[in-house]
Amino acid sequence: MALVGRLAFVTGAGSGIGRATCQALARDGASVVAADRNLKNAEETVTLLKEFKENHVSLHLDVGDSSSVNNNLDKILSKYKRPPTIIVNCAGITRDNFVLKLSEEDFDEVLKINLKGTFLVVKQFAQAIVEHGINNASIINVASIVGKYGNIGQANYSASKAGVERLTRTASLELGDKGIRVNAVLPGMIATPMLAAVPEKSNNKVFEYDSTGEIRETRR
């Protein structure tokens, strides 16, 4: 119960990595705010957390909309009288297609949610942490191994996750002396609803770089 007394805020909490993160945090004693664009899914996540304790809430959140991010922060401050000191950015989407077929709209939407959304949450919540004089906080951004190596059919997703990783590096340099740690994790292929939406033919392919720097294909 190492996180007893800590307040955590998780985006993309309605399913996949976000839901599992909420469960892990609650199991370790944190109070969890589960935020998701699909409020019903976020509510289902909170129901799963009740076996640990009752002080968890769900919120509707569109991370790509600054007013929605601000509204979530305001609701948290009103209920808990303090900002969360654990923030996990899990919200993300895919709109996969080959570069020659990828629409501008699908490119923009993925960067809006995955990259801009992470930026908006980091900015607003870090500002609240600083204003409340808290000097022990942690922000974890979920990037992807695809952001490091790229992947066929995922130019927009790869670009967004590479941006998350570099945003994280920069934010860690700027916020470290304010008592806010900023880190990123780069998951590989994980069985989540997002992965289930990828065609099986593509889903079974993983592209990696070998020791010589050449790209090669492996199978899951």
Short mmCIF file of C-alpha atoms in Angstrom, two decimals:
data_model
loop_
_atom_site.label_atom_id
_atom_site.label_comp_id
_atom_site.label_asym_id
_atom_site.label_seq_id
_atom_site.Cartn_x
_atom_site.Cartn_y
_atom_site.Cartn_z
CA MET A 1 0.00 0.00 0.00
CA ALA A 2 2.84 2.35 -0.88
CA LEU A 3 0.49 4.91 -2.46
CA VAL A 4 -1.91 5.43 0.45
CA GLY A 5 -2.87 9.11 0.60
CA ARG A 6 -1.83 9.77 -3.02
CA LEU A 7 -4.28 11.04 -5.64
CA ALA A 8 -3.85 9.72 -9.20
CA PHE A 9 -5.30 10.93 -12.49
CA VAL A 10 -5.37 8.52 -15.43
CA THR A 11 -6.44 9.40 -18.97
CA GLY A 12 -7.70 6.73 -21.34
CA ALA A 13 -8.87 4.93 -18.21
CA GLY A 14 -11.84 3.22 -19.82
CA SER A 15 -9.96 0.26 -21.26
CA GLY A 16 -6.63 -1.35 -22.05
CA ILE A 17 -3.49 0.02 -20.46
CA GLY A 18 -5.41 2.87 -18.82
CA ARG A 19 -7.79 0.53 -17.00
CA ALA A 20 -4.96 -1.77 -15.90
CA THR A 21 -3.05 1.28 -14.63
CA CYS A 22 -6.03 2.37 -12.55
CA GLN A 23 -6.28 -1.08 -11.01
CA ALA A 24 -2.58 -1.15 -10.16
CA LEU A 25 -2.69 2.30 -8.56
CA ALA A 26 -5.81 1.51 -6.55
CA ARG A 27 -4.35 -1.80 -5.42
CA ASP A 28 -1.38 0.09 -4.03
CA GLY A 29 -3.61 2.45 -2.08
CA ALA A 30 -4.06 5.51 -4.31
CA SER A 31 -7.34 7.31 -4.86
CA VAL A 32 -7.94 7.24 -8.61
CA VAL A 33 -9.65 9.65 -10.99
CA ALA A 34 -10.43 7.60 -14.09
CA ALA A 35 -10.94 9.86 -17.11
CA ASP A 36 -11.97 8.80 -20.58
CA ARG A 37 -13.78 10.11 -23.65
CA ASN A 38 -16.19 7.20 -23.14
CA LEU A 39 -17.65 7.99 -19.71
CA LYS A 40 -19.48 4.65 -19.48
CA ASN A 41 -16.20 2.79 -19.83
CA ALA A 42 -14.58 5.02 -17.20
CA GLU A 43 -17.48 4.29 -14.85
CA GLU A 44 -16.97 0.56 -15.42
CA THR A 45 -13.32 0.98 -14.51
CA VAL A 46 -14.24 2.69 -11.23
CA THR A 47 -16.64 -0.16 -10.46
CA LEU A 48 -13.70 -2.55 -10.72
CA LEU A 49 -11.74 -0.43 -8.25
CA LYS A 50 -14.29 -0.65 -5.46
CA GLU A 51 -12.74 -3.88 -4.19
CA PHE A 52 -9.81 -1.77 -3.01
CA LYS A 53 -11.68 1.22 -1.53
CA GLU A 54 -14.45 3.65 -2.40
CA ASN A 55 -12.71 6.98 -2.98
CA HIS A 56 -12.48 6.74 -6.77
CA VAL A 57 -14.33 8.78 -9.39
CA SER A 58 -14.85 8.77 -13.14
CA LEU A 59 -14.84 11.83 -15.41
CA HIS A 60 -15.54 12.49 -19.06
CA LEU A 61 -12.43 13.84 -20.78
CA ASP A 62 -11.47 14.79 -24.32
CA VAL A 63 -7.73 15.26 -23.99
CA GLY A 64 -7.53 17.10 -27.30
CA ASP A 65 -9.79 19.88 -25.98
CA SER A 66 -8.11 22.28 -23.54
CA SER A 67 -11.45 23.31 -22.02
CA SER A 68 -12.23 19.66 -21.24
CA VAL A 69 -8.81 19.22 -19.60
CA ASN A 70 -9.34 22.38 -17.54
CA ASN A 71 -12.83 21.25 -16.56
CA ASN A 72 -11.44 17.94 -15.27
CA LEU A 73 -8.82 19.76 -13.22
CA ASP A 74 -11.42 22.11 -11.76
CA LYS A 75 -13.63 19.18 -10.73
CA ILE A 76 -10.72 17.42 -9.07
CA LEU A 77 -9.69 20.53 -7.15
CA SER A 78 -13.27 21.06 -6.03
CA LYS A 79 -13.66 17.48 -4.75
CA TYR A 80 -10.21 16.77 -3.33
CA LYS A 81 -8.95 20.34 -2.62
CA ARG A 82 -5.62 19.44 -4.22
CA PRO A 83 -4.28 18.35 -7.60
CA PRO A 84 -3.24 14.76 -8.24
CA THR A 85 0.43 14.01 -7.71
CA ILE A 86 0.38 10.96 -9.99
CA ILE A 87 -0.67 11.63 -13.59
CA VAL A 88 -0.66 8.88 -16.21
CA ASN A 89 -1.37 9.81 -19.83
CA CYS A 90 -2.76 6.67 -21.47
CA ALA A 91 -5.31 8.23 -23.84
CA GLY A 92 -4.56 7.39 -27.44
CA ILE A 93 -6.14 6.45 -30.76
CA THR A 94 -5.11 4.92 -34.08
CA ARG A 95 -6.23 5.75 -37.61
CA ASP A 96 -4.01 3.37 -39.53
CA ASN A 97 -3.32 3.53 -43.24
CA PHE A 98 -0.43 3.60 -45.69
CA VAL A 99 1.14 7.01 -46.23
CA LEU A 100 -0.21 7.24 -49.78
CA LYS A 101 -3.74 6.57 -48.53
CA LEU A 102 -3.63 8.37 -45.17
CA SER A 103 -6.02 11.31 -45.05
CA GLU A 104 -5.07 14.67 -43.60
CA GLU A 105 -7.99 14.39 -41.20
CA ASP A 106 -6.80 11.05 -39.83
CA PHE A 107 -3.26 12.35 -39.49
CA ASP A 108 -4.44 15.44 -37.60
CA GLU A 109 -6.83 13.54 -35.31
CA VAL A 110 -4.17 11.09 -34.12
CA LEU A 111 -1.69 13.87 -33.36
CA LYS A 112 -4.43 15.89 -31.64
CA ILE A 113 -5.28 13.11 -29.19
CA ASN A 114 -1.96 11.34 -28.74
CA LEU A 115 0.48 14.25 -28.77
CA LYS A 116 -1.44 17.47 -28.18
CA GLY A 117 -3.61 15.73 -25.60
CA THR A 118 -0.56 14.62 -23.64
CA PHE A 119 0.85 18.15 -23.81
CA LEU A 120 -2.38 19.74 -22.55
CA VAL A 121 -2.63 17.39 -19.56
CA VAL A 122 1.05 17.79 -18.67
CA LYS A 123 0.85 21.57 -18.90
CA GLN A 124 -2.36 22.14 -16.94
CA PHE A 125 -1.77 19.59 -14.21
CA ALA A 126 1.89 20.48 -13.73
CA GLN A 127 0.89 24.13 -13.37
CA ALA A 128 -1.62 23.19 -10.67
CA ILE A 129 1.01 21.13 -8.84
CA VAL A 130 3.42 24.08 -8.87
CA GLU A 131 0.74 26.53 -7.72
CA HIS A 132 -0.14 24.28 -4.76
CA GLY A 133 3.49 24.10 -3.68
CA ILE A 134 3.77 20.35 -4.10
CA ASN A 135 7.33 19.13 -4.67
CA ASN A 136 6.87 15.37 -5.04
CA ALA A 137 4.85 14.50 -8.13
CA SER A 138 5.15 12.09 -11.03
CA ILE A 139 3.89 12.27 -14.60
CA ILE A 140 4.04 9.12 -16.73
CA ASN A 141 3.34 9.36 -20.46
CA VAL A 142 2.52 6.23 -22.44
CA ALA A 143 4.43 6.41 -25.71
CA SER A 144 5.12 3.32 -27.85
CA ILE A 145 7.93 1.24 -29.27
CA VAL A 146 6.40 2.20 -32.63
CA GLY A 147 7.44 5.78 -31.91
CA LYS A 148 11.05 4.62 -31.76
CA TYR A 149 11.18 2.29 -34.78
CA GLY A 150 8.13 3.20 -36.87
CA ASN A 151 5.67 0.68 -38.30
CA ILE A 152 4.12 0.11 -41.69
CA GLY A 153 0.66 1.67 -41.91
CA GLN A 154 1.16 3.82 -38.81
CA ALA A 155 2.89 7.00 -39.95
CA ASN A 156 0.55 9.18 -37.91
CA TYR A 157 0.64 6.99 -34.80
CA SER A 158 4.43 6.59 -35.00
CA ALA A 159 4.92 10.35 -35.35
CA SER A 160 2.58 11.08 -32.44
CA LYS A 161 4.33 8.63 -30.10
CA ALA A 162 7.79 9.83 -31.10
CA GLY A 163 6.56 13.30 -30.21
CA VAL A 164 5.32 12.08 -26.82
CA GLU A 165 8.76 10.68 -26.05
CA ARG A 166 10.52 13.94 -26.94
CA LEU A 167 7.88 16.01 -25.14
CA THR A 168 8.56 13.87 -22.09
CA ARG A 169 12.32 14.43 -22.28
CA THR A 170 11.86 18.19 -22.55
CA ALA A 171 9.24 18.40 -19.80
CA SER A 172 11.49 16.39 -17.47
CA LEU A 173 14.27 18.94 -17.95
CA GLU A 174 11.93 21.86 -17.30
CA LEU A 175 9.94 20.42 -14.39
CA GLY A 176 12.56 18.42 -12.51
CA ASP A 177 13.66 21.35 -10.36
CA LYS A 178 10.00 21.91 -9.44
CA GLY A 179 9.75 18.46 -7.88
CA ILE A 180 7.88 16.88 -10.80
CA ARG A 181 9.34 13.74 -12.36
CA VAL A 182 8.32 13.17 -15.99
CA ASN A 183 8.90 9.77 -17.58
CA ALA A 184 7.67 7.81 -20.58
CA VAL A 185 7.11 4.12 -21.14
CA LEU A 186 7.29 2.54 -24.60
CA PRO A 187 5.07 -0.57 -24.68
CA GLY A 188 5.25 -3.07 -27.50
CA MET A 189 2.28 -5.07 -28.81
CA ILE A 190 -0.27 -5.55 -26.01
CA ALA A 191 -3.69 -7.18 -26.35
CA THR A 192 -5.99 -4.15 -25.92
CA PRO A 193 -9.15 -2.96 -27.72
CA MET A 194 -6.94 -0.63 -29.78
CA LEU A 195 -4.84 -3.55 -31.04
CA ALA A 196 -7.97 -5.57 -31.74
CA ALA A 197 -9.00 -2.93 -34.28
CA VAL A 198 -5.89 -3.59 -36.37
CA PRO A 199 -6.45 -6.12 -39.21
CA GLU A 200 -5.15 -9.56 -38.25
CA LYS A 201 -2.75 -9.66 -41.20
CA SER A 202 -1.06 -6.47 -40.01
CA ASN A 203 -1.47 -7.31 -36.33
CA ASN A 204 0.68 -10.41 -36.73
CA LYS A 205 3.59 -8.42 -38.13
CA VAL A 206 6.19 -6.64 -36.06
CA PHE A 207 9.00 -4.72 -37.70
CA GLU A 208 12.29 -4.44 -35.83
CA TYR A 209 15.86 -3.36 -36.48
CA ASP A 210 18.61 -5.92 -36.29
CA SER A 211 22.14 -5.36 -34.94
CA THR A 212 23.28 -3.91 -38.28
CA GLY A 213 20.50 -1.33 -38.33
CA GLU A 214 18.57 -3.09 -41.09
CA ILE A 215 14.81 -3.42 -40.72
CA ARG A 216 13.43 -6.93 -40.52
CA GLU A 217 10.02 -8.48 -40.01
CA THR A 218 9.22 -10.84 -37.15
CA ARG A 219 5.99 -12.60 -36.21
CA ARG A 220 4.08 -12.31 -32.97
#
